[in-house]
C-alpha cells in the first residue's frame, strides 16, 4: 500500500472539457469523490452524463483537464497526449470498472466464463484462481447457482448482475455505472439496486448515472445535477431534492418524479 493512494479523494476530476466536432459536451467539469463515496449523477438526456463517465474510463479522450483515480493521474491537452503510453492508458482504465445500460455480455460464454475472461486474459490469472474468485463474485451478486448458465437463459436483472460481477473481477478501485437499471423491466430493477447498495455498504467508491431517484436518495451521499455539460448543482440528496437552488433542477425534478395520485387528472 502506498501513501499516495491512501490520502485525499479517490476520484478527482478537474476542469474537464470535451467536444465532439462543434458540439461542446463537457464544459469544465470538476468533481471530487471521497474514498467509499457514492455520487449519483442526474440530469436531462444529452447533458453529458455518459460522456463524463466515458472520459473517466478513457473510452473518450478529454480535450483538456485532469483526472485522478487513486494514485494514478492523467492530464489531457495537446502537449501531454503523445507522451501517454498504451500501457499507462490500460493501467488507468483498469482502475475503473464500468457497467453500461446494456449488459454487453459475451453470448457464447457462461456467466462464470464472462466473469473470468478478463482476469485470465488481461490480468493473467490462473484459471483455477479466476474461477474461485469468479464464483465468489457471482455469489456476491446473488447468482451462485447461475455460474454455468448462458446469458440467453438469464433474465435482464440477472445479466446485469453478471455484468457487475465481471467489472468487479478486474479489481477496480472505483465503479462507474451508467443507467444500469434503465433497460430492465420494472420488477427486475430492485435486485440490481440491492447489489449496488451492498457494494456501497462494502465501501466501494462509485459514480452512478441513474433515473432511479428513490435509489439515488438512499444510496448516494452526493447528488450531482448536470445540465448543458456543466455541474449545475451538487449537494446531499435531502437538499437537492427538497430545495433545488436552480430553476433547471426544479423543473427536472418536476418532470421525472411521479405525480401523486390525488393530483392526477383522468386522461380523455
Ligand atoms: N461519440 C459521439 N459523437 C458525437 N456526439 C456525441 C458522441 N457522444 C455523445 N455525443 C453528444 O454529446 C451530448 C451528450 O451526450 P451524453 O453524454 O450521452 O449525454 P447523457 O448521457 O447526459 O444523455 C449529446 O448531444 C450527444 O449527442
Ligand atoms: Mg447517457
PDB file of C-alpha atoms and ligand atoms in Angstrom:
ATOM      1  CA  UNK A   1       0.000   0.000   0.000  1.00  0.00           C
ATOM      2  CA  UNK A   2       1.483   3.320  -0.980  1.00  0.00           C
ATOM      3  CA  UNK A   3       0.781   6.511   0.871  1.00  0.00           C
ATOM      4  CA  UNK A   4      -0.371   8.373  -2.217  1.00  0.00           C
ATOM      5  CA  UNK A   5      -3.391   6.127  -2.697  1.00  0.00           C
ATOM      6  CA  UNK A   6      -4.463   6.426   0.924  1.00  0.00           C
ATOM      7  CA  UNK A   7      -4.847  10.157   1.160  1.00  0.00           C
ATOM      8  CA  UNK A   8      -7.240  12.599  -0.453  1.00  0.00           C
ATOM      9  CA  UNK A   9     -10.223  11.897  -2.677  1.00  0.00           C
ATOM     10  CA  UNK A  10     -10.414   8.622  -4.585  1.00  0.00           C
ATOM     11  CA  UNK A  11     -11.530  10.346  -7.776  1.00  0.00           C
ATOM     12  CA  UNK A  12     -10.594  13.870  -8.690  1.00  0.00           C
ATOM     13  CA  UNK A  13     -11.820  15.386 -11.931  1.00  0.00           C
ATOM     14  CA  UNK A  14     -10.530  18.868 -12.649  1.00  0.00           C
ATOM     15  CA  UNK A  15     -11.750  21.265 -15.336  1.00  0.00           C
ATOM     16  CA  UNK A  16     -12.633  18.595 -17.864  1.00  0.00           C
ATOM     17  CA  UNK A  17     -13.575  19.649 -21.385  1.00  0.00           C
ATOM     18  CA  UNK A  18     -14.827  17.504 -24.249  1.00  0.00           C
ATOM     19  CA  UNK A  19     -16.260  18.369 -27.663  1.00  0.00           C
ATOM     20  CA  UNK A  20     -17.496  16.202 -30.486  1.00  0.00           C
ATOM     21  CA  UNK A  21     -16.786  18.318 -33.551  1.00  0.00           C
ATOM     22  CA  UNK A  22     -18.509  21.634 -32.966  1.00  0.00           C
ATOM     23  CA  UNK A  23     -20.623  20.296 -30.096  1.00  0.00           C
ATOM     24  CA  UNK A  24     -19.230  21.154 -26.689  1.00  0.00           C
ATOM     25  CA  UNK A  25     -20.412  18.362 -24.418  1.00  0.00           C
ATOM     26  CA  UNK A  26     -18.372  18.867 -21.239  1.00  0.00           C
ATOM     27  CA  UNK A  27     -17.599  22.443 -20.296  1.00  0.00           C
ATOM     28  CA  UNK A  28     -15.196  22.469 -17.413  1.00  0.00           C
ATOM     29  CA  UNK A  29     -16.436  19.717 -15.127  1.00  0.00           C
ATOM     30  CA  UNK A  30     -14.750  19.373 -11.734  1.00  0.00           C
ATOM     31  CA  UNK A  31     -15.713  16.755  -9.193  1.00  0.00           C
ATOM     32  CA  UNK A  32     -14.150  15.015  -6.219  1.00  0.00           C
ATOM     33  CA  UNK A  33     -15.316  11.714  -4.807  1.00  0.00           C
ATOM     34  CA  UNK A  34     -14.009  10.611  -1.430  1.00  0.00           C
ATOM     35  CA  UNK A  35     -12.916   7.059  -0.665  1.00  0.00           C
ATOM     36  CA  UNK A  36     -16.099   4.997  -0.357  1.00  0.00           C
ATOM     37  CA  UNK A  37     -18.159   7.899  -1.644  1.00  0.00           C
ATOM     38  CA  UNK A  38     -21.235   7.296  -3.753  1.00  0.00           C
ATOM     39  CA  UNK A  39     -22.187  10.004  -6.230  1.00  0.00           C
ATOM     40  CA  UNK A  40     -25.377   9.867  -8.254  1.00  0.00           C
ATOM     41  CA  UNK A  41     -25.441  11.954 -11.410  1.00  0.00           C
ATOM     42  CA  UNK A  42     -28.844  13.045 -12.609  1.00  0.00           C
ATOM     43  CA  UNK A  43     -29.834  15.386 -15.411  1.00  0.00           C
ATOM     44  CA  UNK A  44     -31.651  15.622 -18.709  1.00  0.00           C
ATOM     45  CA  UNK A  45     -30.781  13.491 -21.694  1.00  0.00           C
ATOM     46  CA  UNK A  46     -27.869  14.980 -23.594  1.00  0.00           C
ATOM     47  CA  UNK A  47     -26.453  16.881 -20.608  1.00  0.00           C
ATOM     48  CA  UNK A  48     -23.160  14.957 -20.818  1.00  0.00           C
ATOM     49  CA  UNK A  49     -23.574  12.347 -18.065  1.00  0.00           C
ATOM     50  CA  UNK A  50     -22.432   9.367 -20.148  1.00  0.00           C
ATOM     51  CA  UNK A  51     -19.629  11.357 -21.734  1.00  0.00           C
ATOM     52  CA  UNK A  52     -18.322  12.247 -18.288  1.00  0.00           C
ATOM     53  CA  UNK A  53     -18.232   8.598 -17.193  1.00  0.00           C
ATOM     54  CA  UNK A  54     -16.726   7.545 -20.517  1.00  0.00           C
ATOM     55  CA  UNK A  55     -13.991  10.140 -20.091  1.00  0.00           C
ATOM     56  CA  UNK A  56     -13.150   8.847 -16.599  1.00  0.00           C
ATOM     57  CA  UNK A  57     -12.859   5.340 -18.091  1.00  0.00           C
ATOM     58  CA  UNK A  58     -10.906   6.768 -21.070  1.00  0.00           C
ATOM     59  CA  UNK A  59     -13.413   5.400 -23.554  1.00  0.00           C
ATOM     60  CA  UNK A  60     -13.375   9.013 -24.729  1.00  0.00           C
ATOM     61  CA  UNK A  61     -10.311  11.193 -24.660  1.00  0.00           C
ATOM     62  CA  UNK A  62     -10.995  14.516 -22.956  1.00  0.00           C
ATOM     63  CA  UNK A  63      -9.775  17.638 -24.783  1.00  0.00           C
ATOM     64  CA  UNK A  64      -8.363  19.112 -21.621  1.00  0.00           C
ATOM     65  CA  UNK A  65      -8.418  18.782 -17.895  1.00  0.00           C
ATOM     66  CA  UNK A  66      -7.188  16.269 -15.405  1.00  0.00           C
ATOM     67  CA  UNK A  67      -8.457  13.035 -13.914  1.00  0.00           C
ATOM     68  CA  UNK A  68      -7.002  11.237 -10.950  1.00  0.00           C
ATOM     69  CA  UNK A  69      -8.192   7.819  -9.774  1.00  0.00           C
ATOM     70  CA  UNK A  70      -6.482   6.559  -6.642  1.00  0.00           C
ATOM     71  CA  UNK A  71      -2.780   7.194  -7.182  1.00  0.00           C
ATOM     72  CA  UNK A  72      -2.954   7.462 -10.980  1.00  0.00           C
ATOM     73  CA  UNK A  73      -3.306  10.747 -12.755  1.00  0.00           C
ATOM     74  CA  UNK A  74      -3.946  11.722 -16.367  1.00  0.00           C
ATOM     75  CA  UNK A  75      -3.563  15.196 -17.803  1.00  0.00           C
ATOM     76  CA  UNK A  76      -5.176  15.951 -21.131  1.00  0.00           C
ATOM     77  CA  UNK A  77      -4.342  18.537 -23.734  1.00  0.00           C
ATOM     78  CA  UNK A  78      -2.209  18.730 -26.842  1.00  0.00           C
ATOM     79  CA  UNK A  79       1.192  18.589 -25.208  1.00  0.00           C
ATOM     80  CA  UNK A  80       0.592  15.621 -22.950  1.00  0.00           C
ATOM     81  CA  UNK A  81      -1.153  13.357 -25.405  1.00  0.00           C
ATOM     82  CA  UNK A  82       1.819  11.967 -27.295  1.00  0.00           C
ATOM     83  CA  UNK A  83       3.574  11.013 -24.069  1.00  0.00           C
ATOM     84  CA  UNK A  84       0.948   8.660 -22.693  1.00  0.00           C
ATOM     85  CA  UNK A  85       1.846   5.073 -23.485  1.00  0.00           C
ATOM     86  CA  UNK A  86      -0.716   2.368 -24.213  1.00  0.00           C
ATOM     87  CA  UNK A  87       0.392   0.660 -21.047  1.00  0.00           C
ATOM     88  CA  UNK A  88      -0.333   3.718 -18.927  1.00  0.00           C
ATOM     89  CA  UNK A  89      -3.732   4.033 -20.557  1.00  0.00           C
ATOM     90  CA  UNK A  90      -4.544   0.377 -19.901  1.00  0.00           C
ATOM     91  CA  UNK A  91      -3.482   0.599 -16.269  1.00  0.00           C
ATOM     92  CA  UNK A  92      -5.544   3.726 -15.757  1.00  0.00           C
ATOM     93  CA  UNK A  93      -8.562   2.170 -17.427  1.00  0.00           C
ATOM     94  CA  UNK A  94      -8.264  -0.970 -15.291  1.00  0.00           C
ATOM     95  CA  UNK A  95      -8.685   1.133 -12.153  1.00  0.00           C
ATOM     96  CA  UNK A  96     -12.244   1.968 -13.188  1.00  0.00           C
ATOM     97  CA  UNK A  97     -14.882  -0.730 -13.583  1.00  0.00           C
ATOM     98  CA  UNK A  98     -17.597   0.348 -15.995  1.00  0.00           C
ATOM     99  CA  UNK A  99     -21.086  -1.094 -16.299  1.00  0.00           C
ATOM    100  CA  UNK A 100     -23.447   0.010 -19.041  1.00  0.00           C
ATOM    101  CA  UNK A 101     -27.180   0.128 -19.601  1.00  0.00           C
ATOM    102  CA  UNK A 102     -26.931  -2.818 -21.981  1.00  0.00           C
ATOM    103  CA  UNK A 103     -25.034  -5.600 -20.344  1.00  0.00           C
ATOM    104  CA  UNK A 104     -22.698  -6.440 -23.235  1.00  0.00           C
ATOM    105  CA  UNK A 105     -22.091  -9.974 -22.001  1.00  0.00           C
ATOM    106  CA  UNK A 106     -20.360 -12.427 -24.331  1.00  0.00           C
ATOM    107  CA  UNK A 107     -23.314 -14.543 -25.545  1.00  0.00           C
ATOM    108  CA  UNK A 108     -21.259 -17.685 -26.202  1.00  0.00           C
ATOM    109  CA  UNK A 109     -19.826 -17.762 -22.682  1.00  0.00           C
ATOM    110  CA  UNK A 110     -21.421 -18.875 -19.429  1.00  0.00           C
ATOM    111  CA  UNK A 111     -21.889 -16.427 -16.574  1.00  0.00           C
ATOM    112  CA  UNK A 112     -18.710 -17.725 -14.958  1.00  0.00           C
ATOM    113  CA  UNK A 113     -16.744 -17.543 -18.214  1.00  0.00           C
ATOM    114  CA  UNK A 114     -17.915 -13.958 -18.688  1.00  0.00           C
ATOM    115  CA  UNK A 115     -16.613 -13.107 -15.231  1.00  0.00           C
ATOM    116  CA  UNK A 116     -13.277 -14.960 -15.564  1.00  0.00           C
ATOM    117  CA  UNK A 117     -12.312 -13.927 -19.114  1.00  0.00           C
ATOM    118  CA  UNK A 118     -10.823 -10.569 -18.075  1.00  0.00           C
ATOM    119  CA  UNK A 119      -8.809 -11.887 -15.127  1.00  0.00           C
ATOM    120  CA  UNK A 120      -7.434 -14.804 -17.198  1.00  0.00           C
ATOM    121  CA  UNK A 121      -6.650 -12.881 -20.386  1.00  0.00           C
ATOM    122  CA  UNK A 122      -5.823  -9.401 -19.119  1.00  0.00           C
ATOM    123  CA  UNK A 123      -4.652  -9.989 -15.546  1.00  0.00           C
ATOM    124  CA  UNK A 124      -3.003 -13.303 -16.480  1.00  0.00           C
ATOM    125  CA  UNK A 125      -4.570 -15.017 -13.503  1.00  0.00           C
ATOM    126  CA  UNK A 126      -4.603 -18.812 -13.410  1.00  0.00           C
ATOM    127  CA  UNK A 127      -7.908 -20.357 -14.462  1.00  0.00           C
ATOM    128  CA  UNK A 128      -8.290 -22.001 -11.080  1.00  0.00           C
ATOM    129  CA  UNK A 129      -7.869 -18.793  -9.157  1.00  0.00           C
ATOM    130  CA  UNK A 130     -10.039 -16.817 -11.580  1.00  0.00           C
ATOM    131  CA  UNK A 131     -12.827 -19.376 -11.249  1.00  0.00           C
ATOM    132  CA  UNK A 132     -12.637 -19.397  -7.464  1.00  0.00           C
ATOM    133  CA  UNK A 133     -12.844 -15.608  -7.387  1.00  0.00           C
ATOM    134  CA  UNK A 134     -15.488 -15.607 -10.111  1.00  0.00           C
ATOM    135  CA  UNK A 135     -17.740 -17.925  -8.136  1.00  0.00           C
ATOM    136  CA  UNK A 136     -17.324 -15.723  -5.075  1.00  0.00           C
ATOM    137  CA  UNK A 137     -18.306 -12.680  -7.078  1.00  0.00           C
ATOM    138  CA  UNK A 138     -21.318 -14.435  -8.589  1.00  0.00           C
ATOM    139  CA  UNK A 139     -22.364 -15.381  -5.052  1.00  0.00           C
ATOM    140  CA  UNK A 140     -21.948 -11.782  -4.001  1.00  0.00           C
ATOM    141  CA  UNK A 141     -24.428 -10.648  -6.691  1.00  0.00           C
ATOM    142  CA  UNK A 142     -26.813 -13.462  -5.735  1.00  0.00           C
ATOM    143  CA  UNK A 143     -26.060 -15.752  -8.686  1.00  0.00           C
ATOM    144  CA  UNK A 144     -24.080 -18.603  -7.142  1.00  0.00           C
ATOM    145  CA  UNK A 145     -26.421 -21.093  -8.815  1.00  0.00           C
ATOM    146  CA  UNK A 146     -26.150 -19.496 -12.302  1.00  0.00           C
ATOM    147  CA  UNK A 147     -22.406 -19.889 -12.887  1.00  0.00           C
ATOM    148  CA  UNK A 148     -22.899 -22.352 -15.770  1.00  0.00           C
ATOM    149  CA  UNK A 149     -25.859 -20.529 -17.346  1.00  0.00           C
ATOM    150  CA  UNK A 150     -25.574 -18.762 -20.704  1.00  0.00           C
ATOM    151  CA  UNK A 151     -26.814 -15.166 -20.976  1.00  0.00           C
ATOM    152  CA  UNK A 152     -29.840 -16.155 -23.083  1.00  0.00           C
ATOM    153  CA  UNK A 153     -31.070 -18.245 -20.160  1.00  0.00           C
ATOM    154  CA  UNK A 154     -30.801 -15.360 -17.690  1.00  0.00           C
ATOM    155  CA  UNK A 155     -33.267 -12.546 -17.023  1.00  0.00           C
ATOM    156  CA  UNK A 156     -32.224  -8.957 -17.675  1.00  0.00           C
ATOM    157  CA  UNK A 157     -31.653  -8.387 -13.980  1.00  0.00           C
ATOM    158  CA  UNK A 158     -29.500 -11.494 -13.729  1.00  0.00           C
ATOM    159  CA  UNK A 159     -27.487 -10.473 -16.799  1.00  0.00           C
ATOM    160  CA  UNK A 160     -26.862  -7.058 -15.352  1.00  0.00           C
ATOM    161  CA  UNK A 161     -25.686  -8.644 -12.102  1.00  0.00           C
ATOM    162  CA  UNK A 162     -23.262 -10.820 -14.084  1.00  0.00           C
ATOM    163  CA  UNK A 163     -22.011  -7.642 -15.777  1.00  0.00           C
ATOM    164  CA  UNK A 164     -21.421  -6.072 -12.359  1.00  0.00           C
ATOM    165  CA  UNK A 165     -19.555  -9.196 -11.181  1.00  0.00           C
ATOM    166  CA  UNK A 166     -17.484  -9.107 -14.377  1.00  0.00           C
ATOM    167  CA  UNK A 167     -16.461  -5.493 -13.734  1.00  0.00           C
ATOM    168  CA  UNK A 168     -15.583  -6.315 -10.114  1.00  0.00           C
ATOM    169  CA  UNK A 169     -13.452  -9.254 -11.247  1.00  0.00           C
ATOM    170  CA  UNK A 170     -10.900  -6.829 -12.649  1.00  0.00           C
ATOM    171  CA  UNK A 171     -10.318  -5.453  -9.164  1.00  0.00           C
ATOM    172  CA  UNK A 172     -11.214  -1.850  -9.931  1.00  0.00           C
ATOM    173  CA  UNK A 173     -10.563   0.938  -7.442  1.00  0.00           C
ATOM    174  CA  UNK A 174     -13.847   2.599  -8.393  1.00  0.00           C
ATOM    175  CA  UNK A 175     -17.040   1.614 -10.220  1.00  0.00           C
ATOM    176  CA  UNK A 176     -18.777   3.705 -12.859  1.00  0.00           C
ATOM    177  CA  UNK A 177     -22.350   2.708 -13.612  1.00  0.00           C
ATOM    178  CA  UNK A 178     -24.270   4.278 -16.476  1.00  0.00           C
ATOM    179  CA  UNK A 179     -28.038   3.803 -16.163  1.00  0.00           C
ATOM    180  CA  UNK A 180     -27.604   0.150 -15.320  1.00  0.00           C
ATOM    181  CA  UNK A 181     -31.284  -0.299 -14.436  1.00  0.00           C
ATOM    182  CA  UNK A 182     -32.801   1.673 -17.328  1.00  0.00           C
ATOM    183  CA  UNK A 183     -33.205  -1.233 -19.747  1.00  0.00           C
ATOM    184  CA  UNK A 184     -34.776  -3.526 -17.145  1.00  0.00           C
ATOM    185  CA  UNK A 185     -38.402  -4.447 -16.632  1.00  0.00           C
ATOM    186  CA  UNK A 186     -39.603  -2.648 -13.501  1.00  0.00           C
ATOM    187  CA  UNK A 187     -39.837  -5.814 -11.411  1.00  0.00           C
ATOM    188  CA  UNK A 188     -36.131  -6.547 -12.048  1.00  0.00           C
ATOM    189  CA  UNK A 189     -34.796  -3.139 -11.008  1.00  0.00           C
ATOM    190  CA  UNK A 190     -34.831  -3.947  -7.290  1.00  0.00           C
ATOM    191  CA  UNK A 191     -32.481  -6.930  -7.487  1.00  0.00           C
ATOM    192  CA  UNK A 192     -29.828  -4.857  -9.273  1.00  0.00           C
ATOM    193  CA  UNK A 193     -30.263  -1.960  -6.858  1.00  0.00           C
ATOM    194  CA  UNK A 194     -29.795  -4.357  -3.943  1.00  0.00           C
ATOM    195  CA  UNK A 195     -26.433  -5.374  -5.373  1.00  0.00           C
ATOM    196  CA  UNK A 196     -25.387  -1.747  -5.778  1.00  0.00           C
ATOM    197  CA  UNK A 197     -26.450  -0.947  -2.220  1.00  0.00           C
ATOM    198  CA  UNK A 198     -24.372  -3.860  -0.978  1.00  0.00           C
ATOM    199  CA  UNK A 199     -21.370  -2.562  -2.941  1.00  0.00           C
ATOM    200  CA  UNK A 200     -21.833   0.869  -1.409  1.00  0.00           C
ATOM    201  CA  UNK A 201     -22.057  -0.638   2.077  1.00  0.00           C
ATOM    202  CA  UNK A 202     -18.851  -2.586   1.398  1.00  0.00           C
ATOM    203  CA  UNK A 203     -17.114   0.737   0.807  1.00  0.00           C
ATOM    204  CA  UNK A 204     -16.802   0.742  -2.997  1.00  0.00           C
ATOM    205  CA  UNK A 205     -16.324   4.216  -4.441  1.00  0.00           C
ATOM    206  CA  UNK A 206     -18.957   4.737  -7.115  1.00  0.00           C
ATOM    207  CA  UNK A 207     -20.253   7.232  -9.613  1.00  0.00           C
ATOM    208  CA  UNK A 208     -23.612   6.232 -10.983  1.00  0.00           C
ATOM    209  CA  UNK A 209     -25.833   7.852 -13.541  1.00  0.00           C
ATOM    210  CA  UNK A 210     -29.383   6.921 -12.665  1.00  0.00           C
ATOM    211  CA  UNK A 211     -33.039   7.696 -13.164  1.00  0.00           C
ATOM    212  CA  UNK A 212     -33.931   5.814 -10.001  1.00  0.00           C
ATOM    213  CA  UNK A 213     -34.445   8.787  -7.725  1.00  0.00           C
ATOM    214  CA  UNK A 214     -35.537   6.654  -4.776  1.00  0.00           C
ATOM    215  CA  UNK A 215     -32.283   4.737  -5.016  1.00  0.00           C
ATOM    216  CA  UNK A 216     -30.212   7.897  -5.528  1.00  0.00           C
ATOM    217  CA  UNK A 217     -31.783   9.425  -2.423  1.00  0.00           C
ATOM    218  CA  UNK A 218     -30.958   6.415  -0.242  1.00  0.00           C
ATOM    219  CA  UNK A 219     -27.624   5.203  -1.618  1.00  0.00           C
ATOM    220  CA  UNK A 220     -25.830   8.372  -2.705  1.00  0.00           C
ATOM    221  CA  UNK A 221     -24.144  10.721  -0.302  1.00  0.00           C
ATOM    222  CA  UNK A 222     -23.993  13.377  -3.006  1.00  0.00           C
ATOM    223  CA  UNK A 223     -26.266  14.158  -5.937  1.00  0.00           C
ATOM    224  CA  UNK A 224     -24.804  15.907  -8.950  1.00  0.00           C
ATOM    225  CA  UNK A 225     -27.227  17.586 -11.329  1.00  0.00           C
ATOM    226  CA  UNK A 226     -25.738  18.007 -14.793  1.00  0.00           C
ATOM    227  CA  UNK A 227     -27.167  20.472 -17.242  1.00  0.00           C
ATOM    228  CA  UNK A 228     -25.725  21.511 -20.601  1.00  0.00           C
ATOM    229  CA  UNK A 229     -22.324  19.987 -19.965  1.00  0.00           C
ATOM    230  CA  UNK A 230     -21.801  21.503 -16.546  1.00  0.00           C
ATOM    231  CA  UNK A 231     -22.332  20.563 -12.942  1.00  0.00           C
ATOM    232  CA  UNK A 232     -25.279  22.835 -12.334  1.00  0.00           C
ATOM    233  CA  UNK A 233     -25.941  21.855  -8.724  1.00  0.00           C
ATOM    234  CA  UNK A 234     -24.398  19.451  -6.256  1.00  0.00           C
ATOM    235  CA  UNK A 235     -25.198  18.509  -2.695  1.00  0.00           C
ATOM    236  CA  UNK A 236     -26.734  15.982  -0.324  1.00  0.00           C
ATOM    237  CA  UNK A 237     -29.896  14.266  -1.614  1.00  0.00           C
ATOM    238  CA  UNK A 238     -32.151  15.864   1.001  1.00  0.00           C
ATOM    239  CA  UNK A 239     -31.114  19.365  -0.040  1.00  0.00           C
ATOM    240  CA  UNK A 240     -31.167  18.806  -3.801  1.00  0.00           C
ATOM    241  CA  UNK A 241     -34.490  17.015  -3.962  1.00  0.00           C
ATOM    242  CA  UNK A 242     -36.287  19.108  -1.346  1.00  0.00           C
ATOM    243  CA  UNK A 243     -34.839  22.521  -2.019  1.00  0.00           C
ATOM    244  CA  UNK A 244     -33.343  22.802  -5.519  1.00  0.00           C
ATOM    245  CA  UNK A 245     -31.464  26.069  -5.856  1.00  0.00           C
ATOM    246  CA  UNK A 246     -31.896  26.485  -9.602  1.00  0.00           C
ATOM    247  CA  UNK A 247     -34.971  26.629 -11.809  1.00  0.00           C
ATOM    248  CA  UNK A 248     -33.383  23.997 -14.080  1.00  0.00           C
ATOM    249  CA  UNK A 249     -33.157  21.403 -11.315  1.00  0.00           C
ATOM    250  CA  UNK A 250     -36.622  22.260 -10.012  1.00  0.00           C
ATOM    251  CA  UNK A 251     -38.183  21.658 -13.420  1.00  0.00           C
ATOM    252  CA  UNK A 252     -36.121  18.484 -13.950  1.00  0.00           C
ATOM    253  CA  UNK A 253     -37.387  17.074 -10.653  1.00  0.00           C
ATOM    254  CA  UNK A 254     -40.970  18.051 -11.515  1.00  0.00           C
ATOM    255  CA  UNK A 255     -40.654  16.254 -14.832  1.00  0.00           C
ATOM    256  CA  UNK A 256     -39.270  12.980 -13.510  1.00  0.00           C
ATOM    257  CA  UNK A 257     -40.883  12.398 -10.153  1.00  0.00           C
ATOM    258  CA  UNK A 258     -44.155  10.501 -10.380  1.00  0.00           C
ATOM    259  CA  UNK A 259     -47.234  12.636  -9.920  1.00  0.00           C
ATOM    260  CA  UNK A 260     -49.055  11.686  -6.733  1.00  0.00           C
ATOM    261  CA  UNK A 261     -52.468  10.058  -7.305  1.00  0.00           C
ATOM    262  CA  UNK A 262     -54.535  12.859  -5.779  1.00  0.00           C
ATOM    263  CA  UNK A 263     -53.336  15.360  -8.342  1.00  0.00           C
ATOM    264  CA  UNK A 264     -53.527  13.014 -11.338  1.00  0.00           C
ATOM    265  CA  UNK A 265     -56.197  14.013 -13.789  1.00  0.00           C
ATOM    266  CA  UNK A 266     -58.115  11.377 -15.693  1.00  0.00           C
ATOM    267  CA  UNK A 267     -56.978  11.073 -19.286  1.00  0.00           C
ATOM    268  CA  UNK A 268     -59.513  11.544 -22.091  1.00  0.00           C
TER     269      UNK A 268
HETATM  270  N1  LIG B   1     -19.395   9.853 -29.916  1.00  0.00           N
HETATM  271  C1  LIG B   1     -20.138  10.956 -30.050  1.00  0.00           C
HETATM  272  N2  LIG B   1     -20.091  11.673 -31.199  1.00  0.00           N
HETATM  273  C2  LIG B   1     -20.817  12.797 -31.339  1.00  0.00           C
HETATM  274  N3  LIG B   1     -21.620  13.311 -30.406  1.00  0.00           N
HETATM  275  C3  LIG B   1     -21.715  12.643 -29.245  1.00  0.00           C
HETATM  276  C4  LIG B   1     -20.992  11.435 -29.006  1.00  0.00           C
HETATM  277  N4  LIG B   1     -21.285  11.010 -27.755  1.00  0.00           N
HETATM  278  C5  LIG B   1     -22.156  11.908 -27.244  1.00  0.00           C
HETATM  279  N5  LIG B   1     -22.418  12.885 -28.128  1.00  0.00           N
HETATM  280  C6  LIG B   1     -23.299  14.037 -27.902  1.00  0.00           C
HETATM  281  O1  LIG B   1     -22.943  14.600 -26.657  1.00  0.00           O
HETATM  282  C7  LIG B   1     -24.083  15.083 -25.975  1.00  0.00           C
HETATM  283  C8  LIG B   1     -24.122  14.465 -24.590  1.00  0.00           C
HETATM  284  O2  LIG B   1     -24.343  13.075 -24.703  1.00  0.00           O
HETATM  285  P1  LIG B   1     -24.303  12.113 -23.458  1.00  0.00           P
HETATM  286  O3  LIG B   1     -23.035  12.298 -22.719  1.00  0.00           O
HETATM  287  O4  LIG B   1     -24.624  10.768 -23.971  1.00  0.00           O
HETATM  288  O5  LIG B   1     -25.497  12.696 -22.578  1.00  0.00           O
HETATM  289  P2  LIG B   1     -26.387  11.973 -21.467  1.00  0.00           P
HETATM  290  O6  LIG B   1     -25.718  10.720 -21.054  1.00  0.00           O
HETATM  291  O7  LIG B   1     -26.484  13.002 -20.383  1.00  0.00           O
HETATM  292  O8  LIG B   1     -27.729  11.735 -22.099  1.00  0.00           O
HETATM  293  C9  LIG B   1     -25.268  14.740 -26.847  1.00  0.00           C
HETATM  294  O9  LIG B   1     -25.613  15.883 -27.578  1.00  0.00           O
HETATM  295  C10 LIG B   1     -24.732  13.653 -27.736  1.00  0.00           C
HETATM  296  O10 LIG B   1     -25.407  13.641 -28.960  1.00  0.00           O
HETATM  297 MG1  LIG B   2     -26.345   8.735 -21.057  1.00  0.00          MG
END
